[in-house]
């Protein structure tokens, strides 16, 4: 079974990027949020990476769409 990277709308603070990354990598969501904040505050690319991921990452498919995809 392949893993896919999606935003997590059920555990989002802003766009669901950190919660999606945390679930994908198997890391605590709070740790992911702290990493992005630290990168943003100390002159790193944290904010830029977050914005790019918020644009690029997709929302998870609905149950109906997932069922349709599994038929083909």
mmCIF file of C-alpha atoms in Angstrom:
data_model
loop_
_atom_site.group_PDB
_atom_site.id
_atom_site.type_symbol
_atom_site.label_atom_id
_atom_site.label_comp_id
_atom_site.label_asym_id
_atom_site.label_seq_id
_atom_site.Cartn_x
_atom_site.Cartn_y
_atom_site.Cartn_z
ATOM 1 C CA UNK A 1 0.000 0.000 0.000
ATOM 2 C CA UNK A 2 1.515 3.305 -1.022
ATOM 3 C CA UNK A 3 1.381 6.355 1.204
ATOM 4 C CA UNK A 4 0.238 9.670 -0.195
ATOM 5 C CA UNK A 5 0.851 13.124 1.193
ATOM 6 C CA UNK A 6 -2.343 15.098 1.823
ATOM 7 C CA UNK A 7 -3.354 18.067 3.932
ATOM 8 C CA UNK A 8 -5.285 17.080 7.032
ATOM 9 C CA UNK A 9 -8.430 19.215 7.281
ATOM 10 C CA UNK A 10 -9.526 17.544 10.536
ATOM 11 C CA UNK A 11 -6.424 18.691 12.472
ATOM 12 C CA UNK A 12 -5.513 21.951 10.779
ATOM 13 C CA UNK A 13 -4.464 25.224 12.354
ATOM 14 C CA UNK A 14 -3.944 27.248 9.169
ATOM 15 C CA UNK A 15 -3.881 25.063 6.057
ATOM 16 C CA UNK A 16 -3.347 21.523 7.379
ATOM 17 C CA UNK A 17 0.225 21.268 6.068
ATOM 18 C CA UNK A 18 1.938 20.388 9.359
ATOM 19 C CA UNK A 19 -0.683 17.828 10.325
ATOM 20 C CA UNK A 20 -0.482 16.209 6.890
ATOM 21 C CA UNK A 21 3.320 16.087 7.022
ATOM 22 C CA UNK A 22 3.251 14.758 10.565
ATOM 23 C CA UNK A 23 0.937 11.900 9.652
ATOM 24 C CA UNK A 24 2.907 11.117 6.490
ATOM 25 C CA UNK A 25 6.259 11.035 8.290
ATOM 26 C CA UNK A 26 4.936 9.437 11.482
ATOM 27 C CA UNK A 27 5.984 12.441 13.574
ATOM 28 C CA UNK A 28 3.955 14.311 16.189
ATOM 29 C CA UNK A 29 2.059 17.230 14.634
ATOM 30 C CA UNK A 30 3.177 19.588 17.382
ATOM 31 C CA UNK A 31 6.808 18.858 16.566
ATOM 32 C CA UNK A 32 6.196 19.685 12.891
ATOM 33 C CA UNK A 33 4.576 22.987 13.873
ATOM 34 C CA UNK A 34 7.494 23.863 16.148
ATOM 35 C CA UNK A 35 9.971 23.095 13.359
ATOM 36 C CA UNK A 36 8.183 25.442 10.935
ATOM 37 C CA UNK A 37 7.954 28.235 13.518
ATOM 38 C CA UNK A 38 11.628 27.929 14.459
ATOM 39 C CA UNK A 39 12.662 27.941 10.791
ATOM 40 C CA UNK A 40 10.520 31.011 10.138
ATOM 41 C CA UNK A 41 11.716 32.964 13.191
ATOM 42 C CA UNK A 42 15.420 32.347 12.768
ATOM 43 C CA UNK A 43 15.684 33.558 9.191
ATOM 44 C CA UNK A 44 15.217 30.152 7.615
ATOM 45 C CA UNK A 45 12.920 29.218 4.778
ATOM 46 C CA UNK A 46 10.119 27.975 7.080
ATOM 47 C CA UNK A 47 7.447 30.414 5.944
ATOM 48 C CA UNK A 48 8.307 30.036 2.264
ATOM 49 C CA UNK A 49 8.283 26.230 2.489
ATOM 50 C CA UNK A 50 4.942 26.309 4.326
ATOM 51 C CA UNK A 51 3.350 28.545 1.675
ATOM 52 C CA UNK A 52 4.640 26.376 -1.167
ATOM 53 C CA UNK A 53 3.373 23.203 0.524
ATOM 54 C CA UNK A 54 -0.006 24.819 1.232
ATOM 55 C CA UNK A 55 -0.365 25.483 -2.487
ATOM 56 C CA UNK A 56 1.060 22.175 -3.735
ATOM 57 C CA UNK A 57 -0.442 19.667 -1.275
ATOM 58 C CA UNK A 58 -3.891 18.361 -2.129
ATOM 59 C CA UNK A 59 -6.850 17.779 0.146
ATOM 60 C CA UNK A 60 -7.588 14.094 0.744
ATOM 61 C CA UNK A 61 -10.153 12.595 -1.626
ATOM 62 C CA UNK A 62 -13.641 12.134 -0.288
ATOM 63 C CA UNK A 63 -14.867 8.600 0.366
ATOM 64 C CA UNK A 64 -16.894 8.683 -2.858
ATOM 65 C CA UNK A 65 -13.890 9.763 -4.960
ATOM 66 C CA UNK A 66 -11.676 7.122 -3.322
ATOM 67 C CA UNK A 67 -14.262 4.444 -4.100
ATOM 68 C CA UNK A 68 -14.444 5.548 -7.733
ATOM 69 C CA UNK A 69 -10.640 5.507 -8.043
ATOM 70 C CA UNK A 70 -10.361 2.014 -6.585
ATOM 71 C CA UNK A 71 -12.658 0.600 -9.278
ATOM 72 C CA UNK A 72 -10.252 1.508 -12.058
#
